[in-house]
PDB file of C-alpha atoms in Angstrom:
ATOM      1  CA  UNK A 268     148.154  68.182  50.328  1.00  0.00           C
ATOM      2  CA  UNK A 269     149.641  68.598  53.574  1.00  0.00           C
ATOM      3  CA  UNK A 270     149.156  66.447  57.153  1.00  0.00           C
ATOM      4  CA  UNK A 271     146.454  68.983  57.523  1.00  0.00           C
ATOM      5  CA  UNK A 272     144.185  68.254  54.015  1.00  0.00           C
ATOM      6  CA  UNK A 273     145.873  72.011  53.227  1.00  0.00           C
ATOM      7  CA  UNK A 274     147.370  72.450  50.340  1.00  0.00           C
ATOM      8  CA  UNK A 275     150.666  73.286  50.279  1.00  0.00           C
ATOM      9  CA  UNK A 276     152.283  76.180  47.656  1.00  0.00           C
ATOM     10  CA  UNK A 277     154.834  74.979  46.090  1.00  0.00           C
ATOM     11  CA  UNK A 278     157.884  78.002  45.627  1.00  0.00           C
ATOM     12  CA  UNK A 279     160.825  76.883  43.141  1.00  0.00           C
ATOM     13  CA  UNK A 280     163.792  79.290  42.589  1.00  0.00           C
ATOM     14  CA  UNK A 281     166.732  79.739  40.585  1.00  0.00           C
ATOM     15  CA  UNK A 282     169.681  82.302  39.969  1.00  0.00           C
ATOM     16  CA  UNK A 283     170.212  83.008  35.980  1.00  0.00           C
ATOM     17  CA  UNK A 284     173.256  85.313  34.853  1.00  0.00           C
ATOM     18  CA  UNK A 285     172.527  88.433  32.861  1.00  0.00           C
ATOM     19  CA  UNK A 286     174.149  91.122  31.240  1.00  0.00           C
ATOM     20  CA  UNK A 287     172.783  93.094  34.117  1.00  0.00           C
ATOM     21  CA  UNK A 288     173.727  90.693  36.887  1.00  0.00           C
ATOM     22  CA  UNK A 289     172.574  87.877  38.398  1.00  0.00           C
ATOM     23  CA  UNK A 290     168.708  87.419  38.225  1.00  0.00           C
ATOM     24  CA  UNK A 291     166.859  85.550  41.019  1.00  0.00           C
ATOM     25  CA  UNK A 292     163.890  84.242  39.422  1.00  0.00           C
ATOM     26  CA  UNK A 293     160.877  82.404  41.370  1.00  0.00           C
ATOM     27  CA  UNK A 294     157.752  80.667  40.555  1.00  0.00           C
ATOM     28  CA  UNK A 295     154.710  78.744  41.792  1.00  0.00           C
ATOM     29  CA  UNK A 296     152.083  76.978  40.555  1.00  0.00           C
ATOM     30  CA  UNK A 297     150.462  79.580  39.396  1.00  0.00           C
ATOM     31  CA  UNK A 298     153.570  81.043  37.076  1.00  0.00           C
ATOM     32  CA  UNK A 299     156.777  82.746  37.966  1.00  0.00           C
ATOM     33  CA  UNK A 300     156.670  85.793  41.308  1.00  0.00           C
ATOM     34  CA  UNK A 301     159.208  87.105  41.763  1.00  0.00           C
ATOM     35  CA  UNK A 302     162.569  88.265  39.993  1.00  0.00           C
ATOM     36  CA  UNK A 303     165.035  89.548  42.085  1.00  0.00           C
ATOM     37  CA  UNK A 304     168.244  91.804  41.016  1.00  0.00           C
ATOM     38  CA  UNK A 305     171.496  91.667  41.904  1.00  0.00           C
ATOM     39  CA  UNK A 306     171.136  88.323  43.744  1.00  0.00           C
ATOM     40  CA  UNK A 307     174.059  87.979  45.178  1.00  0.00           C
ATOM     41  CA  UNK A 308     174.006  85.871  48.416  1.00  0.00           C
ATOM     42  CA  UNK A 309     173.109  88.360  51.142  1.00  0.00           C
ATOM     43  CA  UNK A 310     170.810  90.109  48.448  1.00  0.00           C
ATOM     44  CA  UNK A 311     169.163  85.696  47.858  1.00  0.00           C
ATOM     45  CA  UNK A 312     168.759  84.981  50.800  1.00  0.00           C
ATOM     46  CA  UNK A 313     166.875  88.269  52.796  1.00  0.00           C
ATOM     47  CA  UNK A 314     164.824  87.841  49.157  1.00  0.00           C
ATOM     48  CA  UNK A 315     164.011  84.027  49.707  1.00  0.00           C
ATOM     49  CA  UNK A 316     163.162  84.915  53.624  1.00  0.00           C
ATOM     50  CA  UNK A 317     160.887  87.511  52.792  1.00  0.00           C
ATOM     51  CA  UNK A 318     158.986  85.080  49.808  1.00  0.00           C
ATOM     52  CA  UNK A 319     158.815  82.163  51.698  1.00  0.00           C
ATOM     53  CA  UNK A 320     156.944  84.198  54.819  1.00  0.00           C
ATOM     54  CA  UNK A 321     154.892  86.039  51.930  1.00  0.00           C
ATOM     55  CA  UNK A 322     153.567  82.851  50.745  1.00  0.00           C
ATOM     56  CA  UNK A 323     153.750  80.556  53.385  1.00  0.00           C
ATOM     57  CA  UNK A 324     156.641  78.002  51.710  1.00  0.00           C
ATOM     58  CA  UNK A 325     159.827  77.284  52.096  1.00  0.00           C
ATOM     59  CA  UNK A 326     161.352  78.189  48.747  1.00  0.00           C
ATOM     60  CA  UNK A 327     163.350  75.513  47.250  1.00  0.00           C
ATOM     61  CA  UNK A 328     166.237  75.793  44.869  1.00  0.00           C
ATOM     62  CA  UNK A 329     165.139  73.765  41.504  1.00  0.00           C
ATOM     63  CA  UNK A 330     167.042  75.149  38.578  1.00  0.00           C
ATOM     64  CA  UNK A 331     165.630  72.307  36.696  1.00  0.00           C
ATOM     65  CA  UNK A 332     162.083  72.542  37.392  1.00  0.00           C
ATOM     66  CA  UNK A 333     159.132  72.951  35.132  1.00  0.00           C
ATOM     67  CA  UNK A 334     157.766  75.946  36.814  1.00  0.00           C
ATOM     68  CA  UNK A 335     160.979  77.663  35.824  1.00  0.00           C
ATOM     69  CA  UNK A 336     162.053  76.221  32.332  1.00  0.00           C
ATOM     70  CA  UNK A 337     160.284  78.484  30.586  1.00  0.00           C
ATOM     71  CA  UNK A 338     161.253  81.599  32.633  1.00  0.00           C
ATOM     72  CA  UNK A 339     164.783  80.738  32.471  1.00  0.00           C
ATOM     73  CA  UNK A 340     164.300  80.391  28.165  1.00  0.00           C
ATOM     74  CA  UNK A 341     162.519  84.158  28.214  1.00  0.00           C
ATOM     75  CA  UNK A 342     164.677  85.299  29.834  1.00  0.00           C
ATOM     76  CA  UNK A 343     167.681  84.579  28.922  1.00  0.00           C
ATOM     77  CA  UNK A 344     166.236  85.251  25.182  1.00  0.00           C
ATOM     78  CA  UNK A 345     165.438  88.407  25.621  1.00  0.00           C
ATOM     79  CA  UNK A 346     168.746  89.571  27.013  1.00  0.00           C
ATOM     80  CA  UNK A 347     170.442  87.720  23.494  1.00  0.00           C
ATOM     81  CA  UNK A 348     168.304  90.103  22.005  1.00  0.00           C
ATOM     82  CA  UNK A 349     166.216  87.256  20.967  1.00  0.00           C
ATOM     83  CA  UNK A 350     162.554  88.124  22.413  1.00  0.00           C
ATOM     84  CA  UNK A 351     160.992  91.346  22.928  1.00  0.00           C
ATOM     85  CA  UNK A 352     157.525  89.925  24.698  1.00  0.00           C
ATOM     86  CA  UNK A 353     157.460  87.850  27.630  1.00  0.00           C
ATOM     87  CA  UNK A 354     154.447  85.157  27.100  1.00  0.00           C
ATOM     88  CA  UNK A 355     154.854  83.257  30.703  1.00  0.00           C
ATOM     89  CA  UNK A 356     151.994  82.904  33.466  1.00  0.00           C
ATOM     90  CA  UNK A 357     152.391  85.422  35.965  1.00  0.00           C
ATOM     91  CA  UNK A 358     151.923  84.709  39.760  1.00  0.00           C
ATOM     92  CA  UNK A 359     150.475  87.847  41.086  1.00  0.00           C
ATOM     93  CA  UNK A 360     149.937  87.219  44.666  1.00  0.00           C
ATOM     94  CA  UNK A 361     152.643  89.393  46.140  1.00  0.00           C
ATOM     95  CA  UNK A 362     150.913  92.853  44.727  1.00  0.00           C
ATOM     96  CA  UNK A 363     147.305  94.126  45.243  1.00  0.00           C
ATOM     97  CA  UNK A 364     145.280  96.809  44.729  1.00  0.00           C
ATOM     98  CA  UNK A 365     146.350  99.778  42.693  1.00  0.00           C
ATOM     99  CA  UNK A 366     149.792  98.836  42.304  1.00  0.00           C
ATOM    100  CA  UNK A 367     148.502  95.456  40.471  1.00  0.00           C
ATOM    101  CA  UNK A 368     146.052  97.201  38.125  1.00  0.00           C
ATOM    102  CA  UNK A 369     149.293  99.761  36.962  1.00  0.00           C
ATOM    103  CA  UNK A 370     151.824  96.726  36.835  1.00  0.00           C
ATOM    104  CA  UNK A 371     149.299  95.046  34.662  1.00  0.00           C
ATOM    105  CA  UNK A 372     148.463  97.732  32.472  1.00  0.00           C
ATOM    106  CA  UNK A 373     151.920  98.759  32.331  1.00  0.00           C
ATOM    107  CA  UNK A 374     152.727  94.406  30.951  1.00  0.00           C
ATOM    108  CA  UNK A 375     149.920  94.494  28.287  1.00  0.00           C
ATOM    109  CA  UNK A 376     150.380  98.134  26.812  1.00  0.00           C
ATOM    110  CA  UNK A 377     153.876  99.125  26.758  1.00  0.00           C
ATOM    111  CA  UNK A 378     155.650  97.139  24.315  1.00  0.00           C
ATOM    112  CA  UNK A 379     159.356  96.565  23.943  1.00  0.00           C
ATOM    113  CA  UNK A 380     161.310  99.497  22.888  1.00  0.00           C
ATOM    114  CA  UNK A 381     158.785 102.125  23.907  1.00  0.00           C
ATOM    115  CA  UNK A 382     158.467 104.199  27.293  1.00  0.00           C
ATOM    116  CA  UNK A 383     155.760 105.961  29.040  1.00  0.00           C
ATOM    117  CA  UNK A 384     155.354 108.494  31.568  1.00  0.00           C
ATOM    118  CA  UNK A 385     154.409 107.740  35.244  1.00  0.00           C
ATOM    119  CA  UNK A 386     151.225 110.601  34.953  1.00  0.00           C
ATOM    120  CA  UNK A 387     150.252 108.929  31.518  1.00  0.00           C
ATOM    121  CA  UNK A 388     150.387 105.631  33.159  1.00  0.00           C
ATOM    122  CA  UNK A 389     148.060 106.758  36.012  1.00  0.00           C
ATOM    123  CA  UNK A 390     146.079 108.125  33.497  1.00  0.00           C
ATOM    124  CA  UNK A 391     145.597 104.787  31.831  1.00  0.00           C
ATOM    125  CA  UNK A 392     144.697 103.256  34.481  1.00  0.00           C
ATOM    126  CA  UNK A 393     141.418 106.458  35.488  1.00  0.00           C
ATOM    127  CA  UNK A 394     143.970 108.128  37.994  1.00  0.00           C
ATOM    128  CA  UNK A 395     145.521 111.102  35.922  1.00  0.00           C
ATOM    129  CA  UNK A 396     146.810 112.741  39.022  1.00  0.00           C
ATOM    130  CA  UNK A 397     148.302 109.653  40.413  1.00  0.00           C
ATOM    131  CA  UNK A 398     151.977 109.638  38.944  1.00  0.00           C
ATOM    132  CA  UNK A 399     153.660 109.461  42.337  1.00  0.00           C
ATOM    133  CA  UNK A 400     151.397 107.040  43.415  1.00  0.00           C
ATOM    134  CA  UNK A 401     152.572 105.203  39.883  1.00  0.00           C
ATOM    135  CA  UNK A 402     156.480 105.604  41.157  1.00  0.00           C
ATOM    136  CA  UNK A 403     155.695 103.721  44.261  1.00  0.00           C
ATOM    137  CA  UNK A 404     153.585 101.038  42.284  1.00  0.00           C
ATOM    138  CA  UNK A 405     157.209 100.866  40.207  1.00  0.00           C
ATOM    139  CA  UNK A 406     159.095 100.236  43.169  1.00  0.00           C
ATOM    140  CA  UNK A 407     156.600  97.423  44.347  1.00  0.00           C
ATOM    141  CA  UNK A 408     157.225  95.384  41.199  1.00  0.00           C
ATOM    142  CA  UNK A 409     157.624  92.070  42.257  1.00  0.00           C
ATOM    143  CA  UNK A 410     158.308  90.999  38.727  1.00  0.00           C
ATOM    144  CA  UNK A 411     160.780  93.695  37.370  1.00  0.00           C
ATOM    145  CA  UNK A 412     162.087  92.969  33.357  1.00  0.00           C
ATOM    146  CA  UNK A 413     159.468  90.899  32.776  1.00  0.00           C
ATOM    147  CA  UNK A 414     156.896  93.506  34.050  1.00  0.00           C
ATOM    148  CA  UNK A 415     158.779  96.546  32.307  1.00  0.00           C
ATOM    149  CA  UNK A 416     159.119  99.166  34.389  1.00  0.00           C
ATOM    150  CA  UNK A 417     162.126 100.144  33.741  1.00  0.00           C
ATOM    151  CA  UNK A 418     160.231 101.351  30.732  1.00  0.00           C
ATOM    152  CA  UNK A 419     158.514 104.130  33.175  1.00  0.00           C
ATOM    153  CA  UNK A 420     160.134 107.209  32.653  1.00  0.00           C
ATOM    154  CA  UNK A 421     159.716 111.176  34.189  1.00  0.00           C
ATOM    155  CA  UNK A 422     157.059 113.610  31.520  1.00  0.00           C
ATOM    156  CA  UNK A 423     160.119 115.893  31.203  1.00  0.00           C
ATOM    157  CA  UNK A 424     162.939 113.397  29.736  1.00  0.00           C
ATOM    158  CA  UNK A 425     164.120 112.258  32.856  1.00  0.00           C
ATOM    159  CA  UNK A 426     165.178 108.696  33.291  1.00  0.00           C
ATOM    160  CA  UNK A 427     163.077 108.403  36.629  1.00  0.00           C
ATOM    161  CA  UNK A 428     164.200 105.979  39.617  1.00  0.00           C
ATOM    162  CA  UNK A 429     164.748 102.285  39.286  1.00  0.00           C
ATOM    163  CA  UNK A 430     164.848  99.701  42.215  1.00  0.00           C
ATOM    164  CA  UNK A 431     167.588  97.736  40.417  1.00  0.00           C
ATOM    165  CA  UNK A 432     169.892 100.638  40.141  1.00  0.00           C
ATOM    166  CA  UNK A 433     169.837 103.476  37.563  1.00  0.00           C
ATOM    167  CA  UNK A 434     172.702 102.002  35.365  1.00  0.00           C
ATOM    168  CA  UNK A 435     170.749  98.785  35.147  1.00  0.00           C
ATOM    169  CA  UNK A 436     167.678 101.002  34.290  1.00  0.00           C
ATOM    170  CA  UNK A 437     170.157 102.473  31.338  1.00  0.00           C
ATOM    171  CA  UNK A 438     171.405  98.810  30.109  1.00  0.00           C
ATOM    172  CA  UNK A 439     167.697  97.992  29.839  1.00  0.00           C
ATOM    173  CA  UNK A 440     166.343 100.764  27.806  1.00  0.00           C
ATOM    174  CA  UNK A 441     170.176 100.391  25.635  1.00  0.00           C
ATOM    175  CA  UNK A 442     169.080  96.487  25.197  1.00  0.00           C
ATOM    176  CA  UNK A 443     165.511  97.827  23.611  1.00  0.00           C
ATOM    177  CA  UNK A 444     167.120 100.627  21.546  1.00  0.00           C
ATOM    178  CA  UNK A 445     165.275 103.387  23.822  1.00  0.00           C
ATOM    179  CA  UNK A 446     168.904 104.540  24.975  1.00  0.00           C
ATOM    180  CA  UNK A 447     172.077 104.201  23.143  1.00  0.00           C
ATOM    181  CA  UNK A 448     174.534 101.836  24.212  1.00  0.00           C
ATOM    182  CA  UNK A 449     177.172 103.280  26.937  1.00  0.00           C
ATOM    183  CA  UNK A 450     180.355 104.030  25.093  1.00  0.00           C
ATOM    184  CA  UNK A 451     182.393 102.374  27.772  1.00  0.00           C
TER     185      UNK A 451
END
């Protein structure tokens, strides 16, 4: 507890390296909230401003902490090839409504190596005419990779958007065997 009999959230963050990039990852008591790509330092820091006045703390740099160990193992597991399910306590604060039901659905029923359509995601979630509403759910993803949705593809074949990038989105599906692996 603060001064003020308040208590006070607690935000611990790290950078991990990846085959896609650099990886921000963040976490409170409640489990990890945010994973960030291409965290570079401009990228880091307009991610850790926006966090920290999202939740109310200061984010602090703690590659070794607790909160993140476990992340950090997942994580770096599944891009070894190593782990296909992420089994970590999710923070879900940052996302609300709608988008949180689809994010969750879209965690707990589509497993590794598999894809799904944006309408057929809206549909499992009682919204069958909601795919756009789906693609902007996507693009709210506070916890991208470990909330899969670069697994989230267009009904007609189409890769889809991706916040992180469409070649990222393409090194994802190629790490779960979905795409093959670019030739060069």
């Amino acid at each position: 507890m603060n001064s003020h009999g308040q208590n006070e959230q607690q935000v611990v963050w790290t950078v991990v390296g990846t085959d896609i990039g650099p990886l921000l990852l963040a976490a409170t008591g409640e489990g990890l909230v945010n994973v960030v790509f291409h965290a570079t330092d401009e990228v880091r820091h307009k991610a850790l401003d926006r966090l920290g006045s999202r939740l109310g703390a200061e984010p602090v740099e703690a590659p070794g902490s607790p909160l993140l160990a476990e992340a950090i193992r997942q994580v770096e597991a599944y891009f070894a090839g190593a782990r296909h399910d992420f089994e970590l306590p999710l923070d879900w604060s940052l996302i609300s409504g709608f988008n949180r039901q689809v994010l969750r659905e879209l965690s707990s029923g589509v497993p590794y190596g598999t894809v799904v359509g944006y309408g057929d995601l809206a549909g499992r979630v009682g919204q069958p005419g909601a795919a756009q509403a789906v693609g902007i759910a996507m693009g709210a993803n506070p916890l991208p990779v470990v909330v899969p949705c670069h697994r989230v593809v267009e009904s007609d074949g189409g890769i889809g958007g991706f916040g992180g990038g469409l070649e990222t989105k393409r090194k994802l599906l190629a790490l779960e065997g979905v795409l093959p692996e670019p030739l060069f």
